[in-house]
mmCIF file of C-alpha atoms in Angstrom:
data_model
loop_
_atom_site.group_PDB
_atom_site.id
_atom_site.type_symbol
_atom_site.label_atom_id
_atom_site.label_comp_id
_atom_site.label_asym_id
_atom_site.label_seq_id
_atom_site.Cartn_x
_atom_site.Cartn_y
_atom_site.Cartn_z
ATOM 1 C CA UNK A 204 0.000 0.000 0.000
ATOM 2 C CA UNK A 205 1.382 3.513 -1.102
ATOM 3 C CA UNK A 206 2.171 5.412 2.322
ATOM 4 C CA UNK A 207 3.753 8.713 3.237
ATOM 5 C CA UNK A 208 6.382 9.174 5.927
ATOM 6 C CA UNK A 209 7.450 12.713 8.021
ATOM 7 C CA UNK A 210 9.165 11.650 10.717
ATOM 8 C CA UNK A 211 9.783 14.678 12.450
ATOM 9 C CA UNK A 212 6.676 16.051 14.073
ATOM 10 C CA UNK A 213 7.444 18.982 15.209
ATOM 11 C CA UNK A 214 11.111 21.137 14.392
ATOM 12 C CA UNK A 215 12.116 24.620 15.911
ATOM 13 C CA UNK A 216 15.105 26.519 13.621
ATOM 14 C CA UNK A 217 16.306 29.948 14.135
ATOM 15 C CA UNK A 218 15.229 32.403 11.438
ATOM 16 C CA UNK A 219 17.677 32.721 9.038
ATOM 17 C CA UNK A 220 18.543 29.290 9.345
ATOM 18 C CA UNK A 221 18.608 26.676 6.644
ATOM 19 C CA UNK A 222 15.708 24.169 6.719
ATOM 20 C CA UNK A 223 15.757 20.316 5.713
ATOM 21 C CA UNK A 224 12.113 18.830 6.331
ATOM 22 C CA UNK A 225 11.893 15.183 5.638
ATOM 23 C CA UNK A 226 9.079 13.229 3.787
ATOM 24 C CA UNK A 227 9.665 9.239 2.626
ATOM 25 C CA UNK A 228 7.318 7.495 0.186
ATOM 26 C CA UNK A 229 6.285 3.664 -0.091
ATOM 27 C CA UNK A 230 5.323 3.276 -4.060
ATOM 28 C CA UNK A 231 5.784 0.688 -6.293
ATOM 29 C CA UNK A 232 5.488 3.144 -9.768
ATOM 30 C CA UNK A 233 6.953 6.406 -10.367
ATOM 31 C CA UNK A 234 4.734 8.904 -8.034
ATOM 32 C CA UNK A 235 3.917 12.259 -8.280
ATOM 33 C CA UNK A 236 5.168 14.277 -5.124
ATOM 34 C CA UNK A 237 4.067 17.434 -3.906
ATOM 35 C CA UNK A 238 4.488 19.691 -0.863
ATOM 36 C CA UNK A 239 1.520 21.655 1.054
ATOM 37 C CA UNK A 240 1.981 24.390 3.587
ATOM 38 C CA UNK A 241 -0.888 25.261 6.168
ATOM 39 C CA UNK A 242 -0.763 28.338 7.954
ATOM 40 C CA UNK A 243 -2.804 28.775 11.232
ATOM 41 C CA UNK A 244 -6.213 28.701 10.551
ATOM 42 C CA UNK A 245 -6.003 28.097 6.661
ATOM 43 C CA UNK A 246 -6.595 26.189 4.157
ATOM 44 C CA UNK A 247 -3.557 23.856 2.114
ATOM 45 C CA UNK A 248 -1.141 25.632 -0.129
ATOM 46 C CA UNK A 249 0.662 24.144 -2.859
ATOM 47 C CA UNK A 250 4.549 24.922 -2.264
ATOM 48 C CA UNK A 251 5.994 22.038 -5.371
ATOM 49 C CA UNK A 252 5.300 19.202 -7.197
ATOM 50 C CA UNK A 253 7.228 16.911 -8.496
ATOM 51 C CA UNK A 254 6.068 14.662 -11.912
ATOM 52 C CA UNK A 255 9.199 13.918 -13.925
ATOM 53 C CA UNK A 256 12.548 15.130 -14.856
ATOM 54 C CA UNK A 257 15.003 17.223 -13.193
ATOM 55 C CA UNK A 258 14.816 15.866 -9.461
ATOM 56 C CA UNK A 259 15.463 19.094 -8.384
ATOM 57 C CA UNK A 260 12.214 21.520 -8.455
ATOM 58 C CA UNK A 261 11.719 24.672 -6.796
ATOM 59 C CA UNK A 262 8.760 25.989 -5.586
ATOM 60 C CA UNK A 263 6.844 29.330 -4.041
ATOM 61 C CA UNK A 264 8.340 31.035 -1.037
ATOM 62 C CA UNK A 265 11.924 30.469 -1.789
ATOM 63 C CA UNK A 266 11.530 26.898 -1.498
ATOM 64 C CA UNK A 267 13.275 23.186 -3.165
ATOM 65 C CA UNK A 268 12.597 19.735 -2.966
ATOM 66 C CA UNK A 269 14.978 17.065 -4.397
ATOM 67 C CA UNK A 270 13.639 13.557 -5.298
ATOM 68 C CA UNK A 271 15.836 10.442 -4.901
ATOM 69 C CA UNK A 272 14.689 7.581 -5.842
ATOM 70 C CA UNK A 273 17.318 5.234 -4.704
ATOM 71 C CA UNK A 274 16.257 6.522 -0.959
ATOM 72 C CA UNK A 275 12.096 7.379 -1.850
ATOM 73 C CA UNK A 276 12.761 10.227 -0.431
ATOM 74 C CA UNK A 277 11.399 13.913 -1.307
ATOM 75 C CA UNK A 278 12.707 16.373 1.406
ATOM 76 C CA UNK A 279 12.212 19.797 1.394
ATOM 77 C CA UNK A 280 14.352 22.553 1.832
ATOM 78 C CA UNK A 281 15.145 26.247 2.519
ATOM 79 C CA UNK A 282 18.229 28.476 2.699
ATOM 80 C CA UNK A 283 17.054 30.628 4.934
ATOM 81 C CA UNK A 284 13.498 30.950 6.939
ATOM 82 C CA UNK A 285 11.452 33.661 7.892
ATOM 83 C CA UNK A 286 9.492 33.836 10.595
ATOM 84 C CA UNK A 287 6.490 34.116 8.060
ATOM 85 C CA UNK A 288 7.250 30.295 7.530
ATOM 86 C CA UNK A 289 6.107 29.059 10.764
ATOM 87 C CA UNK A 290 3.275 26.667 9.722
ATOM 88 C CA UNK A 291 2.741 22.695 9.047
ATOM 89 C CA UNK A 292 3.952 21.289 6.114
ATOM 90 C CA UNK A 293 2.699 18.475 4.314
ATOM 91 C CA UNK A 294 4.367 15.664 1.804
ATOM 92 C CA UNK A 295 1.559 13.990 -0.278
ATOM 93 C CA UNK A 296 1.657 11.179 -3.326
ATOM 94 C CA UNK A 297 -0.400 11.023 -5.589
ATOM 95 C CA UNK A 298 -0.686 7.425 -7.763
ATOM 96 C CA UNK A 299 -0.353 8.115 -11.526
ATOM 97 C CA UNK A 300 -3.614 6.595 -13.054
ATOM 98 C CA UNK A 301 -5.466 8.544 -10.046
ATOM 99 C CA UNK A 302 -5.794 11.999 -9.732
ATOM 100 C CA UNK A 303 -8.346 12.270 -6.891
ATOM 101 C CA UNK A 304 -6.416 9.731 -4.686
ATOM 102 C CA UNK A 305 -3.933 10.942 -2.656
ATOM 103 C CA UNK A 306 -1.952 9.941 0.239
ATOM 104 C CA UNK A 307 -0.969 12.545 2.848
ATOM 105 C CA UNK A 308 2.001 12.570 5.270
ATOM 106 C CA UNK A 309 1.057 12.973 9.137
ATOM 107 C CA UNK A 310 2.845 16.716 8.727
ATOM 108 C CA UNK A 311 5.832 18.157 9.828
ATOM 109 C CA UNK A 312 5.082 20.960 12.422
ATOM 110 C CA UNK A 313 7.555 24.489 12.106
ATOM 111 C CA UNK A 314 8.186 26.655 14.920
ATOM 112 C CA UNK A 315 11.002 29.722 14.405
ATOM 113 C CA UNK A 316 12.808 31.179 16.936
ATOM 114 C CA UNK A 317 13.227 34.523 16.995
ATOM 115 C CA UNK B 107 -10.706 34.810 -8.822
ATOM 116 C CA UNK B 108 -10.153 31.032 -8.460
ATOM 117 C CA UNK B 109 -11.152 29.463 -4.984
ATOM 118 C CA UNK B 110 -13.463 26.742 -3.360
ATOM 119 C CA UNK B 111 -15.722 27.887 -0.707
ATOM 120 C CA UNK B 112 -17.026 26.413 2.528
ATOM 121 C CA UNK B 113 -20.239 26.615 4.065
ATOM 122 C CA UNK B 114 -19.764 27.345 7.572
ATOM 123 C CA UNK B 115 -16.795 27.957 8.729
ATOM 124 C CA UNK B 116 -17.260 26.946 12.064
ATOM 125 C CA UNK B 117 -20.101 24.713 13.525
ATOM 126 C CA UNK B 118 -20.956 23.327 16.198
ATOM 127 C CA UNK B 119 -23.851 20.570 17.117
ATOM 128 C CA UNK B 120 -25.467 17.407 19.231
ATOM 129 C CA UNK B 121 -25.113 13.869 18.543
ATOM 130 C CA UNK B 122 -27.321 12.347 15.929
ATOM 131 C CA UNK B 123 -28.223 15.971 14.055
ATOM 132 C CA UNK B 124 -28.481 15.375 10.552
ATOM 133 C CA UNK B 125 -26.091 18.507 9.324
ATOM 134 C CA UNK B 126 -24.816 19.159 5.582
ATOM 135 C CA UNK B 127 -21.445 20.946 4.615
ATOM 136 C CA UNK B 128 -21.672 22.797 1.626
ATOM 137 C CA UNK B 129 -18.292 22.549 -0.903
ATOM 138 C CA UNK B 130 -18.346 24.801 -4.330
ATOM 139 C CA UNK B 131 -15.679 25.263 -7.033
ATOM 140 C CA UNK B 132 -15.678 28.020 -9.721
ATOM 141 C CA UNK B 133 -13.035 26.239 -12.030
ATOM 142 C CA UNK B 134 -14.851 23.906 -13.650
ATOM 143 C CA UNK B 135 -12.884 20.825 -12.689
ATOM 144 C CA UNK B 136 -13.248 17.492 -12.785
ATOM 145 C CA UNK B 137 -12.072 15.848 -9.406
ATOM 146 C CA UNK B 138 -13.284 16.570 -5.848
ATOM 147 C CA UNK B 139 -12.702 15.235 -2.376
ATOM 148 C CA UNK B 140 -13.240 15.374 1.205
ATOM 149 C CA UNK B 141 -10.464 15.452 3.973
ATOM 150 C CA UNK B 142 -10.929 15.098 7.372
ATOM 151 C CA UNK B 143 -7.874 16.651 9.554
ATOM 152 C CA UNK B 144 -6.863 15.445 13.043
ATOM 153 C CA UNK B 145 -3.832 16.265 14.935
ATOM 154 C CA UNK B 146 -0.869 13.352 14.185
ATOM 155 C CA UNK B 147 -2.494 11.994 11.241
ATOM 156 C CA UNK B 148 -2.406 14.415 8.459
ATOM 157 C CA UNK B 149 -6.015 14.704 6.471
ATOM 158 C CA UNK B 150 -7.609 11.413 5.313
ATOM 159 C CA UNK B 151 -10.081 11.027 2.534
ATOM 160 C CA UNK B 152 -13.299 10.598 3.048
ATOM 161 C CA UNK B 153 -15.256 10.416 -0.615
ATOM 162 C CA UNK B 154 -13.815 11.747 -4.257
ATOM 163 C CA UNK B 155 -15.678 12.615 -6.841
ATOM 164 C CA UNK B 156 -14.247 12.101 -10.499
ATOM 165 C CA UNK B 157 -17.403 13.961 -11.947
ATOM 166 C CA UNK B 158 -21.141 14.285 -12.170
ATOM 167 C CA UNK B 159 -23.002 11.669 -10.728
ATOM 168 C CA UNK B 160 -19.430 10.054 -9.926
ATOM 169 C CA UNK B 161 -18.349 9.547 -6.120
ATOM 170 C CA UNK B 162 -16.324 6.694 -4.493
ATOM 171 C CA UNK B 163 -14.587 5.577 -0.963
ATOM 172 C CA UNK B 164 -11.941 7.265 0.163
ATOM 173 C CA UNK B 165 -10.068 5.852 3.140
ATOM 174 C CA UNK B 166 -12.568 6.861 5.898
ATOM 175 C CA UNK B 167 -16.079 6.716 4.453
ATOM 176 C CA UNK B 168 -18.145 5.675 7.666
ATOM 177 C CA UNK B 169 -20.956 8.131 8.844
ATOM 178 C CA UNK B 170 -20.626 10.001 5.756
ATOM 179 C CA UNK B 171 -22.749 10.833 2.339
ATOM 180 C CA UNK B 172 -21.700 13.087 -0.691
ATOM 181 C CA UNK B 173 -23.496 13.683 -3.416
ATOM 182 C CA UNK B 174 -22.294 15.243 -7.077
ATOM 183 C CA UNK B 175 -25.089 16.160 -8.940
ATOM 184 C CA UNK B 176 -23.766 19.481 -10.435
ATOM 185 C CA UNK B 177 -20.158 19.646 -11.498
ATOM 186 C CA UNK B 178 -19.139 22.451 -8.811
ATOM 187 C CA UNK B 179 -20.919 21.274 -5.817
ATOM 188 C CA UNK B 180 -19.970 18.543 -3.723
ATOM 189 C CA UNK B 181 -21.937 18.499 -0.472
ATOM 190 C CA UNK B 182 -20.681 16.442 2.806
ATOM 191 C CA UNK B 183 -23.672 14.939 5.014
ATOM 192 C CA UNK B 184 -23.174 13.355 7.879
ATOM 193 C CA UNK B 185 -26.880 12.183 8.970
ATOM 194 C CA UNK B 186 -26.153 11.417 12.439
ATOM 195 C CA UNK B 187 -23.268 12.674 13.225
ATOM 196 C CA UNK B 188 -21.128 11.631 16.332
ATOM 197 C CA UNK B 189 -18.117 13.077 18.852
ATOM 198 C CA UNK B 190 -15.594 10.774 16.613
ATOM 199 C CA UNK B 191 -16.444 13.049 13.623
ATOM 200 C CA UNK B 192 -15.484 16.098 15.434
ATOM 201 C CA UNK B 193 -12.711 17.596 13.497
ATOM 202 C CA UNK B 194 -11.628 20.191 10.798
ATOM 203 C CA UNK B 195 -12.846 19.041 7.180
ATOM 204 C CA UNK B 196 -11.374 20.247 4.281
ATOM 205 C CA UNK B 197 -12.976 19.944 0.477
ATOM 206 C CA UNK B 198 -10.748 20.140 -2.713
ATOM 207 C CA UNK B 199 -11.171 19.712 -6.155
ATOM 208 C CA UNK B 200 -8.238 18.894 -9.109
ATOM 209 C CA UNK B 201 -8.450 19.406 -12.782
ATOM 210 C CA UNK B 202 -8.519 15.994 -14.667
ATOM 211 C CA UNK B 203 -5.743 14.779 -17.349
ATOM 212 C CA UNK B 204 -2.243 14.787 -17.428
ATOM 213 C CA UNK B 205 0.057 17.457 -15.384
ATOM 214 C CA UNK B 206 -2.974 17.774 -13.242
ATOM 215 C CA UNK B 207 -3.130 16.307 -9.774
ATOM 216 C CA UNK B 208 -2.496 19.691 -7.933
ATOM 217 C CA UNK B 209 -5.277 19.828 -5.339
ATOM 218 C CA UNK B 210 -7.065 23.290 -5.027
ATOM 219 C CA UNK B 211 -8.446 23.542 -1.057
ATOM 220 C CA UNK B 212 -11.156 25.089 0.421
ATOM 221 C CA UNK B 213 -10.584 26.985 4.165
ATOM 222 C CA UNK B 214 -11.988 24.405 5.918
ATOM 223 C CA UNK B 215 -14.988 23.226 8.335
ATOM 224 C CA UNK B 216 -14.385 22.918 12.261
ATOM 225 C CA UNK B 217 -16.951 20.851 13.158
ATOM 226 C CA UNK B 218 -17.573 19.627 17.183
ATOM 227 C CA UNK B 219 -20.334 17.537 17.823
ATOM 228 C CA UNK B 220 -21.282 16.880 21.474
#
């Protein structure tokens, strides 16, 4: 069964910092990867997707994700946050031949310190 | 502008109410779902909708009803709802064919039942 994996629940940085958030995928077939971001009392964002090609793809906000297959991993990353970017962050997978099934990660919880 | 809407916001109710959460879409597309959110487990999907007249199971169907009888509305009923279906609820919809799959989402429903 497809699954998504973020390990870390919860991860304070200091703003300015660089930023690594993880996400792990269980697929058999090449999946479709994206990113959401949820601010406080909002709705899902789309920050990147990820369909085919270069396995490097940048998104809004100043944000990257790079997929490796050889690890099914799809983590995403920042040079530098902003205390703006304190919200929870979502990996999802999405399975080819479906577009209205998709598989969310538990979320990955950002706190910045001032 | 491009957006899917909620109806309410907020709600709150008693055990075995029948209640309806309205979900509407102004860019014509194809797919629609239902997400439930609860803290440590990301959202789940309840029903998807690939078109008119088109709904399915998503991963946690029980207690719930949808209905797709015009191609922008997708209504969530819960006929008797219960305290294990308090949570926040999210709708989404997602333009069919290829390089589509990014999910468009509403604001989202709080709903508590007592």
């Amino acid at each position: 069964a497809q699954s998504v994996t973020q390990p870390d629940i919860h991860i304070t940085v200091s703003e300015g910092a660089s930023l690594e958030l993880r996400c792990n995928y269980s697929y058999g077939a090449t999946p479709y990867l994206f990113w959401y971001v949820q601010s406080p009392g909002q709705g899902l964002q789309l920050l990147l997707k990820y369909f085919s090609g270069d396995t490097l793809v940048q998104g809004i906000k100043g944000f990257e994700a790079e997929f490796k297959r050889s690890q099914s991993s799809f983590n995403l990353r920042k040079p530098s946050v902003h205390w703006s970017d304190a919200a929870e962050y979502f990996c999802a997978v999405v399975q080819y031949s479906s577009a209205s099934k998709i598989i969310f990660g538990s979320g990955t919880r950002l706190s910045i310190r001032p | 502008e491009a957006q899917v809407t909620q109806n309410p916001r907020y709600l709150i109710t008693v055990t075995g109410k029948k209640l309806t959460v309205t979900c509407s879409q102004n860019m014509n597309h194809e797919y629609m779902s239902w997400y439930r959110q609860d803290p440590g487990l990301g959202l789940r999907q309840i029903y998807y909708s690939m078109n008119v007249e088109v709904t399915d199971k998503g991963d946690v169907p029980e207690g719930y009803k949808v209905s797709r009888k015009e191609k922008r509305n997708f209504p969530l009923i819960l006929e008797s709802p219960s305290p294990n279906q308090t949570s926040l609820y999210f709708c989404a919809s997602t333009r069919a064919g290829t390089s589509a799959y990014e999910q468009y989402f509403g604001p989202g429903t709080r709903l508590t039942v007592t």
